[in-house]
XYZ file of N, CA, C and O in Angstrom:
752
model
N -9.721 -151.773 47.737
C -8.774 -151.597 46.648
C -7.936 -152.863 46.482
O -7.548 -153.484 47.444
N -7.670 -153.157 45.266
C -6.839 -154.288 44.926
C -5.426 -153.773 44.733
O -5.196 -152.855 43.964
N -4.479 -154.335 45.428
C -3.086 -153.894 45.305
C -2.262 -155.058 44.761
O -2.330 -156.153 45.275
N -1.500 -154.764 43.745
C -0.592 -155.749 43.198
C 0.818 -155.287 43.492
O 1.199 -154.167 43.160
N 1.591 -156.106 44.110
C 2.965 -155.733 44.456
C 3.898 -156.319 43.406
O 3.779 -157.462 43.016
N 4.833 -155.503 42.952
C 5.820 -155.955 41.987
C 7.195 -155.627 42.555
O 7.464 -154.485 42.922
N 8.060 -156.616 42.660
C 9.415 -156.402 43.129
C 10.231 -155.856 41.962
O 10.363 -156.505 40.938
N 10.756 -154.671 42.117
C 11.597 -154.089 41.080
C 12.704 -153.306 41.724
O 12.664 -152.974 42.913
N 13.672 -152.983 40.923
C 14.744 -152.109 41.349
C 14.344 -150.701 40.945
O 14.352 -150.368 39.777
N 13.945 -149.867 41.902
C 13.446 -148.530 41.620
C 14.469 -147.681 40.883
O 14.114 -146.783 40.137
N 15.740 -147.946 41.061
C 16.767 -147.139 40.399
C 16.868 -147.489 38.927
O 17.260 -146.647 38.114
N 16.511 -148.721 38.509
C 16.675 -149.158 37.130
C 15.418 -148.981 36.291
O 15.505 -148.972 35.076
N 14.237 -148.916 36.930
C 13.008 -148.836 36.164
C 12.209 -147.601 36.565
O 12.220 -147.192 37.725
N 11.554 -147.011 35.615
C 10.633 -145.916 35.938
C 9.222 -146.409 35.669
O 8.991 -147.176 34.746
N 8.294 -145.990 36.486
C 6.916 -146.471 36.390
C 5.981 -145.293 36.175
O 6.241 -144.189 36.648
N 4.894 -145.547 35.490
C 3.846 -144.550 35.298
C 2.612 -144.949 36.073
O 2.443 -146.091 36.418
N 1.738 -143.974 36.298
C 0.449 -144.275 36.946
C 0.547 -144.233 38.434
O 1.385 -143.551 39.016
N -0.307 -145.010 39.074
C -0.378 -145.046 40.521
C 0.668 -146.008 41.055
O 0.413 -147.186 41.267
N 1.866 -145.533 41.278
C 2.909 -146.387 41.836
C 3.487 -145.732 43.072
O 3.480 -144.522 43.235
N 4.002 -146.541 43.932
C 4.632 -146.065 45.157
C 5.983 -146.740 45.221
O 6.062 -147.933 45.472
N 7.040 -146.001 44.982
C 8.361 -146.602 44.993
C 9.083 -146.216 46.264
O 9.354 -145.054 46.536
N 9.339 -147.222 47.072
C 10.126 -147.023 48.287
C 10.799 -148.329 48.615
O 10.218 -149.392 48.490
N 12.008 -148.247 49.034
C 12.792 -149.414 49.416
C 12.885 -150.451 48.306
O 12.870 -151.653 48.545
N 12.959 -149.960 47.057
C 13.140 -150.879 45.933
C 11.896 -151.670 45.588
O 11.972 -152.619 44.837
N 10.739 -151.324 46.146
C 9.516 -152.062 45.853
C 8.489 -151.115 45.252
O 8.322 -149.995 45.716
N 7.831 -151.535 44.200
C 6.831 -150.715 43.546
C 5.473 -151.361 43.759
O 5.331 -152.565 43.639
N 4.489 -150.552 44.085
C 3.141 -151.072 44.281
C 2.242 -150.451 43.236
O 2.151 -149.241 43.119
N 1.614 -151.305 42.451
C 0.677 -150.853 41.425
C -0.713 -150.938 42.007
O -1.119 -151.972 42.504
N -1.449 -149.845 41.941
C -2.788 -149.819 42.493
C -3.788 -149.812 41.347
O -3.734 -148.948 40.481
N -4.654 -150.793 41.306
C -5.737 -150.826 40.324
C -6.992 -150.315 41.008
O -7.322 -150.731 42.109
N -7.694 -149.440 40.331
C -8.910 -148.871 40.909
C -9.989 -149.943 41.007
O -10.133 -150.783 40.157
N -10.766 -149.849 42.079
C -11.870 -150.794 42.247
C -13.029 -150.379 41.365
O -13.048 -149.311 40.793
N -14.035 -151.254 41.278
C -15.178 -150.963 40.425
C -15.992 -149.779 40.912
O -16.789 -149.238 40.167
N -15.800 -149.355 42.152
C -16.576 -148.217 42.640
C -16.156 -146.915 41.967
O -16.919 -145.975 41.942
N -14.972 -146.860 41.417
C -14.541 -145.635 40.752
C -14.465 -145.832 39.238
O -13.809 -145.064 38.562
N -15.134 -146.837 38.739
C -15.125 -147.143 37.313
C -15.812 -146.053 36.521
O -16.912 -145.625 36.869
N -15.156 -145.586 35.492
C -15.741 -144.545 34.640
C -16.394 -145.225 33.442
O -15.777 -145.986 32.736
N -17.673 -144.889 33.228
C -18.402 -145.462 32.111
C -17.966 -144.822 30.807
O -17.459 -143.697 30.799
N -18.192 -145.511 29.687
C -17.851 -144.918 28.391
C -18.631 -143.632 28.173
O -19.690 -143.425 28.756
N -18.143 -142.750 27.318
C -18.791 -141.461 27.109
C -20.066 -141.536 26.272
O -20.344 -140.660 25.491
N -20.829 -142.602 26.399
C -22.077 -142.778 25.666
C -23.214 -142.436 26.612
O -23.397 -143.090 27.622
N -23.935 -141.373 26.279
C -25.014 -140.957 27.159
C -26.312 -141.631 26.726
O -26.641 -141.684 25.548
N -27.027 -142.146 27.689
C -28.305 -142.821 27.444
C -29.408 -141.818 27.698
O -29.404 -141.106 28.687
N -30.379 -141.774 26.798
C -31.521 -140.879 26.998
C -32.305 -141.317 28.221
O -32.366 -142.499 28.559
N -32.913 -140.356 28.874
C -33.745 -140.634 30.038
C -35.060 -141.260 29.554
O -35.675 -140.802 28.600
N -35.456 -142.320 30.228
C -36.691 -143.028 29.888
C -37.772 -142.623 30.859
O -37.654 -142.784 32.065
N -38.869 -142.057 30.319
C -39.967 -141.595 31.154
C -41.159 -142.554 31.121
O -42.132 -142.355 31.835
N -41.084 -143.557 30.269
C -42.183 -144.486 30.088
C -42.635 -144.440 28.649
O -42.137 -143.649 27.858
N -43.529 -145.283 28.300
C -44.039 -145.351 26.943
C -43.512 -146.564 26.214
O -42.323 -146.863 26.269
N -44.420 -147.232 25.550
C -44.072 -148.483 24.883
C -43.115 -148.274 23.714
O -42.198 -149.062 23.499
N -43.299 -147.214 22.947
C -42.439 -147.018 21.771
C -41.039 -146.570 22.162
O -40.096 -146.781 21.396
N -40.875 -145.975 23.338
C -39.548 -145.534 23.783
C -38.781 -146.644 24.507
O -37.578 -146.535 24.725
N -39.463 -147.692 24.912
C -38.836 -148.749 25.691
C -37.765 -149.528 24.925
O -36.659 -149.678 25.425
N -38.027 -150.042 23.698
C -36.985 -150.845 23.045
C -35.637 -150.131 22.858
O -34.594 -150.722 23.181
N -35.599 -148.869 22.391
C -34.285 -148.238 22.274
C -33.632 -147.991 23.639
O -32.413 -148.159 23.778
N -34.422 -147.626 24.643
C -33.849 -147.430 25.977
C -33.320 -148.762 26.508
O -32.197 -148.836 27.014
N -34.108 -149.806 26.418
C -33.729 -151.127 26.915
C -32.415 -151.575 26.288
O -31.476 -151.983 26.997
N -32.326 -151.480 24.964
C -31.134 -151.960 24.279
C -29.899 -151.135 24.611
O -28.807 -151.676 24.830
N -30.053 -149.812 24.669
C -28.900 -148.951 24.975
C -28.468 -149.116 26.425
O -27.278 -149.198 26.721
N -29.423 -149.182 27.337
C -29.064 -149.360 28.753
C -28.343 -150.680 28.965
O -27.322 -150.726 29.651
N -28.841 -151.731 28.360
C -28.177 -153.031 28.510
C -26.778 -153.016 27.887
O -25.850 -153.577 28.448
N -26.622 -152.382 26.723
C -25.334 -152.344 26.058
C -24.290 -151.574 26.869
O -23.141 -151.995 26.951
N -24.697 -150.461 27.463
C -23.731 -149.602 28.143
C -23.590 -149.932 29.619
O -22.477 -149.950 30.153
N -24.675 -150.247 30.303
C -24.621 -150.433 31.743
C -24.992 -151.850 32.175
O -24.265 -152.496 32.911
N -26.119 -152.357 31.713
C -26.613 -153.645 32.181
C -25.658 -154.807 31.949
O -25.534 -155.688 32.792
N -24.965 -154.803 30.824
C -24.036 -155.896 30.517
C -22.585 -155.558 30.840
O -21.685 -156.288 30.456
N -22.364 -154.458 31.542
C -21.000 -154.061 31.893
C -20.455 -155.012 32.953
O -21.024 -155.144 34.033
N -19.345 -155.681 32.659
C -18.848 -156.726 33.575
C -18.251 -156.192 34.880
O -18.109 -156.951 35.841
N -17.917 -154.908 34.944
C -17.260 -154.404 36.141
C -18.164 -153.576 37.043
O -17.698 -153.018 38.028
N -19.434 -153.505 36.709
C -20.375 -152.776 37.569
C -21.136 -153.770 38.444
O -21.640 -154.781 37.973
N -21.204 -153.447 39.719
C -21.984 -154.258 40.656
C -23.476 -154.011 40.371
O -23.849 -152.949 39.880
N -24.324 -154.966 40.690
C -25.758 -154.769 40.452
C -26.314 -153.510 41.126
O -27.173 -152.835 40.560
N -25.845 -153.173 42.324
C -26.325 -151.946 42.988
C -25.937 -150.704 42.185
O -26.702 -149.735 42.122
N -24.760 -150.728 41.559
C -24.342 -149.602 40.727
C -25.231 -149.519 39.475
O -25.606 -148.425 39.039
N -25.582 -150.657 38.911
C -26.476 -150.673 37.750
C -27.845 -150.112 38.134
O -28.450 -149.350 37.382
N -28.312 -150.461 39.327
C -29.582 -149.946 39.804
C -29.516 -148.438 40.008
O -30.455 -147.708 39.680
N -28.397 -147.965 40.510
C -28.195 -146.507 40.682
C -28.312 -145.809 39.321
O -28.987 -144.793 39.192
N -27.642 -146.348 38.305
C -27.704 -145.764 36.967
C -29.110 -145.880 36.371
O -29.565 -144.970 35.669
N -29.786 -146.974 36.660
C -31.156 -147.135 36.182
C -32.061 -146.066 36.805
O -32.891 -145.478 36.100
N -31.877 -145.800 38.073
C -32.638 -144.737 38.712
C -32.357 -143.388 38.078
O -33.255 -142.583 37.880
N -31.081 -143.134 37.775
C -30.703 -141.813 37.233
C -31.157 -141.634 35.782
O -31.223 -140.501 35.299
N -31.469 -142.717 35.083
C -31.881 -142.635 33.682
C -33.369 -142.878 33.487
O -33.817 -143.142 32.372
N -34.145 -142.787 34.571
C -35.596 -142.910 34.456
C -36.262 -141.720 35.132
O -35.746 -141.146 36.083
N -37.422 -141.365 34.599
C -38.247 -140.294 35.147
C -39.707 -140.735 35.048
O -40.027 -141.710 34.381
N -40.571 -139.983 35.676
C -42.005 -140.237 35.550
C -42.397 -141.617 36.019
O -41.936 -142.105 37.067
N -43.284 -142.252 35.250
C -43.806 -143.558 35.615
C -42.698 -144.618 35.753
O -42.722 -145.429 36.663
N -41.728 -144.567 34.856
C -40.619 -145.531 34.922
C -39.832 -145.371 36.217
O -39.461 -146.362 36.857
N -39.578 -144.135 36.631
C -38.830 -143.898 37.854
C -39.643 -144.321 39.073
O -39.073 -144.790 40.055
N -40.957 -144.181 39.015
C -41.818 -144.618 40.118
C -41.651 -146.120 40.350
O -41.649 -146.578 41.482
N -41.508 -146.857 39.261
C -41.309 -148.308 39.359
C -39.955 -148.614 39.957
O -39.821 -149.421 40.881
N -38.914 -147.961 39.458
C -37.525 -148.277 39.841
C -37.224 -147.847 41.273
O -36.552 -148.562 42.008
N -37.719 -146.696 41.687
C -37.336 -146.189 43.010
C -37.962 -146.960 44.172
O -37.576 -146.754 45.314
N -38.878 -147.864 43.869
C -39.436 -148.728 44.939
C -38.387 -149.688 45.478
O -38.533 -150.228 46.553
N -37.303 -149.887 44.723
C -36.292 -150.860 45.085
C -35.092 -150.162 45.744
O -34.538 -149.227 45.191
N -34.701 -150.649 46.924
C -33.517 -150.113 47.608
C -32.259 -150.390 46.792
O -32.182 -151.364 46.034
N -31.251 -149.541 46.971
C -29.988 -149.681 46.243
C -29.118 -150.779 46.861
O -28.131 -150.508 47.551
N -29.490 -152.014 46.595
C -28.708 -153.175 47.007
C -28.593 -154.110 45.806
O -29.434 -154.083 44.905
N -27.545 -154.904 45.799
C -27.271 -155.775 44.653
C -28.463 -156.629 44.240
O -28.731 -156.802 43.052
N -29.187 -157.174 45.205
C -30.274 -158.101 44.911
C -31.425 -157.443 44.138
O -32.226 -158.124 43.513
N -31.512 -156.115 44.190
C -32.697 -155.456 43.637
C -32.567 -155.020 42.179
O -33.571 -154.667 41.566
N -31.362 -155.033 41.601
C -31.255 -154.593 40.212
C -32.089 -155.476 39.298
O -32.891 -154.971 38.497
N -31.946 -156.781 39.398
C -32.715 -157.681 38.526
C -34.209 -157.551 38.772
O -34.999 -157.644 37.824
N -34.605 -157.326 40.003
C -36.042 -157.154 40.304
C -36.583 -155.868 39.684
O -37.677 -155.860 39.109
N -35.811 -154.789 39.787
C -36.248 -153.510 39.199
C -36.299 -153.614 37.681
O -37.241 -153.120 37.048
N -35.292 -154.248 37.099
C -35.260 -154.400 35.639
C -36.448 -155.236 35.172
O -37.104 -154.919 34.185
N -36.744 -156.298 35.901
C -37.874 -157.148 35.542
C -39.201 -156.382 35.669
O -40.089 -156.538 34.836
N -39.315 -155.538 36.681
C -40.530 -154.762 36.855
C -40.726 -153.782 35.684
O -41.835 -153.637 35.164
N -39.643 -153.148 35.231
C -39.724 -152.272 34.078
C -40.094 -153.057 32.818
O -40.927 -152.623 32.021
N -39.457 -154.192 32.655
C -39.722 -155.036 31.472
C -41.177 -155.501 31.467
O -41.837 -155.446 30.424
N -41.673 -155.937 32.617
C -43.061 -156.375 32.694
C -44.040 -155.255 32.347
O -45.090 -155.507 31.766
N -43.672 -154.032 32.693
C -44.564 -152.902 32.445
C -44.515 -152.397 31.008
O -45.531 -152.064 30.425
N -43.318 -152.311 30.415
C -43.169 -151.621 29.129
C -42.810 -152.510 27.946
O -42.902 -152.060 26.811
N -42.426 -153.739 28.158
C -42.037 -154.616 27.049
C -43.267 -155.384 26.556
O -43.448 -156.558 26.846
N -44.135 -154.695 25.809
C -45.392 -155.271 25.350
C -45.437 -155.161 23.837
O -45.782 -154.130 23.261
N -45.054 -156.240 23.168
C -44.954 -156.216 21.712
C -46.305 -156.017 21.027
O -46.385 -155.404 19.972
N -47.379 -156.484 21.635
C -48.706 -156.310 21.034
C -49.079 -154.831 20.967
O -49.518 -154.326 19.930
N -48.864 -154.114 22.059
C -49.172 -152.683 22.072
C -48.244 -151.913 21.149
O -48.675 -151.023 20.409
N -46.971 -152.266 21.138
C -46.013 -151.601 20.260
C -46.382 -151.805 18.787
O -46.371 -150.853 17.986
N -46.765 -153.017 18.421
C -47.167 -153.291 17.037
C -48.433 -152.516 16.703
O -48.561 -151.948 15.613
N -49.388 -152.455 17.630
C -50.622 -151.718 17.396
C -50.352 -150.217 17.167
O -50.928 -149.608 16.265
N -49.468 -149.649 17.976
C -49.114 -148.229 17.822
C -48.488 -147.967 16.455
O -48.784 -146.964 15.807
N -47.624 -148.871 16.004
C -46.973 -148.680 14.710
C -47.968 -148.856 13.571
O -47.886 -148.162 12.562
N -48.911 -149.775 13.714
C -49.948 -149.939 12.679
C -50.780 -148.658 12.572
O -51.063 -148.188 11.473
N -51.158 -148.079 13.709
C -51.909 -146.821 13.689
C -51.093 -145.718 13.005
O -51.643 -144.942 12.216
N -49.819 -145.691 13.289
C -48.951 -144.682 12.685
C -48.879 -144.863 11.174
O -48.962 -143.910 10.411
N -48.727 -146.114 10.725
C -48.629 -146.377 9.279
C -49.950 -146.080 8.583
O -49.973 -145.512 7.507
N -51.078 -146.481 9.180
C -52.368 -146.227 8.554
C -52.748 -144.754 8.609
O -53.605 -144.306 7.877
N -52.088 -144.004 9.481
C -52.367 -142.580 9.604
C -51.432 -141.701 8.794
O -51.453 -140.477 8.954
N -50.601 -142.287 7.954
C -49.659 -141.513 7.151
C -50.447 -140.557 6.248
O -51.371 -140.971 5.544
N -50.074 -139.298 6.311
C -50.687 -138.302 5.443
C -50.092 -138.422 4.042
O -48.899 -138.658 3.906
N -50.907 -138.265 3.065
C -50.427 -138.280 1.695
C -49.485 -137.105 1.433
O -49.668 -136.032 2.004
N -48.480 -137.332 0.626
C -47.568 -136.276 0.267
C -48.233 -135.396 -0.782
O -48.574 -135.868 -1.865
N -48.444 -134.123 -0.446
C -49.162 -133.215 -1.339
C -48.243 -132.544 -2.354
O -48.632 -132.310 -3.484
N -47.055 -132.204 -1.905
C -46.094 -131.573 -2.821
C -44.925 -132.516 -3.018
O -44.390 -133.059 -2.050
N -44.553 -132.669 -4.242
C -43.459 -133.593 -4.543
C -42.139 -132.883 -4.308
O -41.666 -132.098 -5.120
N -41.566 -133.176 -3.138
C -40.265 -132.613 -2.789
C -39.446 -133.692 -2.092
O -40.005 -134.627 -1.522
N -38.156 -133.516 -2.148
C -37.298 -134.518 -1.516
C -37.536 -134.564 -0.006
O -37.504 -135.625 0.604
N -37.825 -133.412 0.609
C -38.069 -133.371 2.053
C -39.318 -134.176 2.416
O -39.283 -134.973 3.358
N -40.403 -133.992 1.685
C -41.649 -134.701 2.023
C -41.512 -136.197 1.780
O -42.039 -137.014 2.530
N -40.783 -136.573 0.735
C -40.573 -137.998 0.460
C -39.683 -138.615 1.533
O -39.923 -139.739 1.993
N -38.661 -137.889 1.984
C -37.797 -138.384 3.072
C -38.585 -138.561 4.355
O -38.363 -139.511 5.109
N -39.507 -137.646 4.645
C -40.341 -137.775 5.845
C -41.220 -139.020 5.764
O -41.350 -139.767 6.740
N -41.817 -139.248 4.620
C -42.626 -140.446 4.410
C -41.760 -141.700 4.579
O -42.134 -142.638 5.292
N -40.612 -141.676 3.965
C -39.693 -142.814 4.052
C -39.252 -143.046 5.504
O -39.135 -144.185 5.948
N -39.030 -141.976 6.238
C -38.609 -142.074 7.629
C -39.657 -142.772 8.496
O -39.348 -143.654 9.292
N -40.917 -142.366 8.316
C -42.009 -142.988 9.070
C -42.107 -144.482 8.728
O -42.230 -145.324 9.618
N -42.034 -144.781 7.442
C -42.134 -146.188 7.011
C -40.956 -147.009 7.530
O -41.139 -148.126 8.027
N -39.747 -146.471 7.428
C -38.574 -147.206 7.900
C -38.610 -147.437 9.401
O -38.231 -148.509 9.876
N -39.054 -146.436 10.148
C -39.174 -146.601 11.598
C -40.166 -147.698 11.929
O -39.888 -148.577 12.759
N -41.320 -147.677 11.272
C -42.327 -148.701 11.526
C -41.825 -150.083 11.135
O -41.997 -151.053 11.888
N -41.201 -150.178 9.977
C -40.676 -151.471 9.529
C -39.610 -151.998 10.463
O -39.540 -153.214 10.744
N -38.752 -151.122 10.953
C -37.706 -151.558 11.892
C -38.322 -152.124 13.166
O -37.870 -153.145 13.685
N -39.371 -151.488 13.646
C -40.045 -151.995 14.845
C -40.737 -153.320 14.541
O -40.651 -154.263 15.324
N -41.407 -153.412 13.388
C -42.043 -154.680 13.019
C -41.012 -155.793 12.891
O -41.241 -156.921 13.316
N -39.851 -155.486 12.306
C -38.799 -156.489 12.168
C -38.273 -156.904 13.538
O -38.017 -158.091 13.771
N -38.108 -155.952 14.439
C -37.615 -156.299 15.776
C -38.616 -157.181 16.526
O -38.239 -157.950 17.396
N -39.878 -157.063 16.163
C -40.927 -157.906 16.758
C -41.166 -159.173 15.939
O -42.051 -159.960 16.269
N -40.393 -159.349 14.881
C -40.484 -160.503 13.983
C -41.872 -160.602 13.339
O -42.475 -161.660 13.282
N -42.360 -159.456 12.843
C -43.694 -159.408 12.240
C -43.689 -159.095 10.754
O -44.752 -158.788 10.203
N -42.579 -159.165 10.060
C -42.535 -158.689 8.680
C -42.407 -159.782 7.628
O -42.235 -159.469 6.453
N -42.495 -160.997 7.974
C -42.361 -162.058 6.985
C -43.516 -162.008 5.996
O -44.679 -162.010 6.382
N -43.222 -161.911 4.714
C -44.203 -161.914 3.629
C -45.167 -160.734 3.651
O -46.304 -160.854 3.216
N -44.745 -159.603 4.149
C -45.601 -158.419 4.198
C -45.340 -157.443 3.067
O -46.045 -156.450 2.947
N -44.343 -157.670 2.258
C -43.928 -156.665 1.278
C -45.089 -156.158 0.426
O -45.313 -154.950 0.317
N -45.841 -157.030 -0.191
C -46.915 -156.618 -1.085
C -47.990 -155.850 -0.327
O -48.525 -154.848 -0.816
N -48.325 -156.310 0.874
C -49.349 -155.625 1.675
C -48.886 -154.224 2.071
O -49.624 -153.256 1.949
N -47.631 -154.109 2.519
C -47.115 -152.805 2.925
C -47.038 -151.828 1.758
O -47.361 -150.644 1.898
N -46.639 -152.313 0.598
C -46.579 -151.438 -0.576
C -47.983 -150.961 -0.931
O -48.209 -149.797 -1.198
N -48.945 -151.855 -0.873
C -50.336 -151.494 -1.173
C -50.859 -150.427 -0.197
O -51.553 -149.492 -0.585
N -50.531 -150.568 1.075
C -50.970 -149.612 2.089
C -50.305 -148.256 1.909
O -50.944 -147.212 2.017
N -49.016 -148.253 1.605
C -48.230 -147.009 1.595
C -48.228 -146.283 0.261
O -48.034 -145.062 0.232
N -48.439 -146.978 -0.821
C -48.346 -146.351 -2.140
C -49.285 -145.154 -2.334
O -48.868 -144.146 -2.905
N -50.523 -145.184 -1.834
C -51.370 -144.008 -2.020
C -50.862 -142.738 -1.322
O -51.275 -141.643 -1.654
N -49.978 -142.876 -0.332
C -49.444 -141.715 0.358
C -48.387 -140.990 -0.447
O -48.058 -139.847 -0.134
N -47.839 -141.646 -1.439
C -46.772 -141.041 -2.242
C -47.372 -140.066 -3.241
O -48.511 -140.206 -3.669
N -46.582 -139.072 -3.650
C -47.068 -138.164 -4.699
C -47.299 -138.939 -5.995
O -46.643 -139.946 -6.242
N -48.201 -138.455 -6.801
C -48.601 -139.186 -8.002
C -47.451 -139.365 -9.004
O -47.418 -140.344 -9.743
N -46.529 -138.437 -9.056
C -45.441 -138.519 -10.028
C -44.221 -139.284 -9.516
O -43.271 -139.501 -10.253
N -44.243 -139.681 -8.248
C -43.095 -140.385 -7.681
C -43.043 -141.806 -8.222
O -44.038 -142.524 -8.195
N -41.890 -142.208 -8.719
C -41.776 -143.586 -9.237
C -41.984 -144.596 -8.114
O -41.570 -144.372 -6.994
N -42.637 -145.701 -8.421
C -42.906 -146.712 -7.394
C -41.646 -147.366 -6.840
O -41.724 -148.113 -5.888
N -40.494 -147.062 -7.395
C -39.250 -147.661 -6.924
C -38.963 -147.293 -5.469
O -38.266 -148.015 -4.768
N -39.491 -146.152 -4.955
C -39.224 -145.791 -3.565
C -39.843 -146.780 -2.609
O -39.483 -146.837 -1.445
N -40.790 -147.591 -3.089
C -41.416 -148.577 -2.224
C -40.803 -149.954 -2.343
O -41.321 -150.924 -1.830
N -39.685 -150.036 -3.023
C -38.984 -151.303 -3.104
C -38.382 -151.587 -1.740
O -37.616 -150.784 -1.195
N -38.776 -152.675 -1.133
C -38.308 -153.019 0.192
C -37.064 -153.877 0.093
O -37.022 -154.820 -0.680
N -36.098 -153.537 0.884
C -34.849 -154.309 0.853
C -35.038 -155.640 1.565
O -35.842 -155.745 2.490
N -34.263 -156.646 1.175
C -34.437 -157.971 1.784
C -33.964 -158.007 3.226
O -33.250 -157.230 3.698
């Protein structure tokens, strides 16, 4: 524990929090990183899979991996608790010591951070889009959702430069015949 001592007159000042006032001296206690409470952002459990890796990777790094007050062993503990299945098999090989967090993270990255496979999966998904049979806002939103998800992944992989015309050509037959082509206008 880190203790900061502040000389004060206990009779003249009142203190909040963890203070100990005796003999005119106040001691402020700051909690160590071992009792650090993480933000109330829950990270989904990662069980493996190429398409689930990028969102898990980014959220884990944002909330835990880049947290300045967590020791590497604590990060490894959280990594273990947020993985299951094949991913957990990789992570649990590493003992809970500071030196192993980067090794465990690298092992996960080497296994699941494969942009070629991720792009291939998204291409299969886009080419497998079922045509919208009934013209309804729900079916059009579902089509749009699949396309937006695929495009977001392609953009994250830096694969969308000059694809607009090709993507519109691929996706347009899936739209209902009466739907205006404006739904395929891609934003810059």
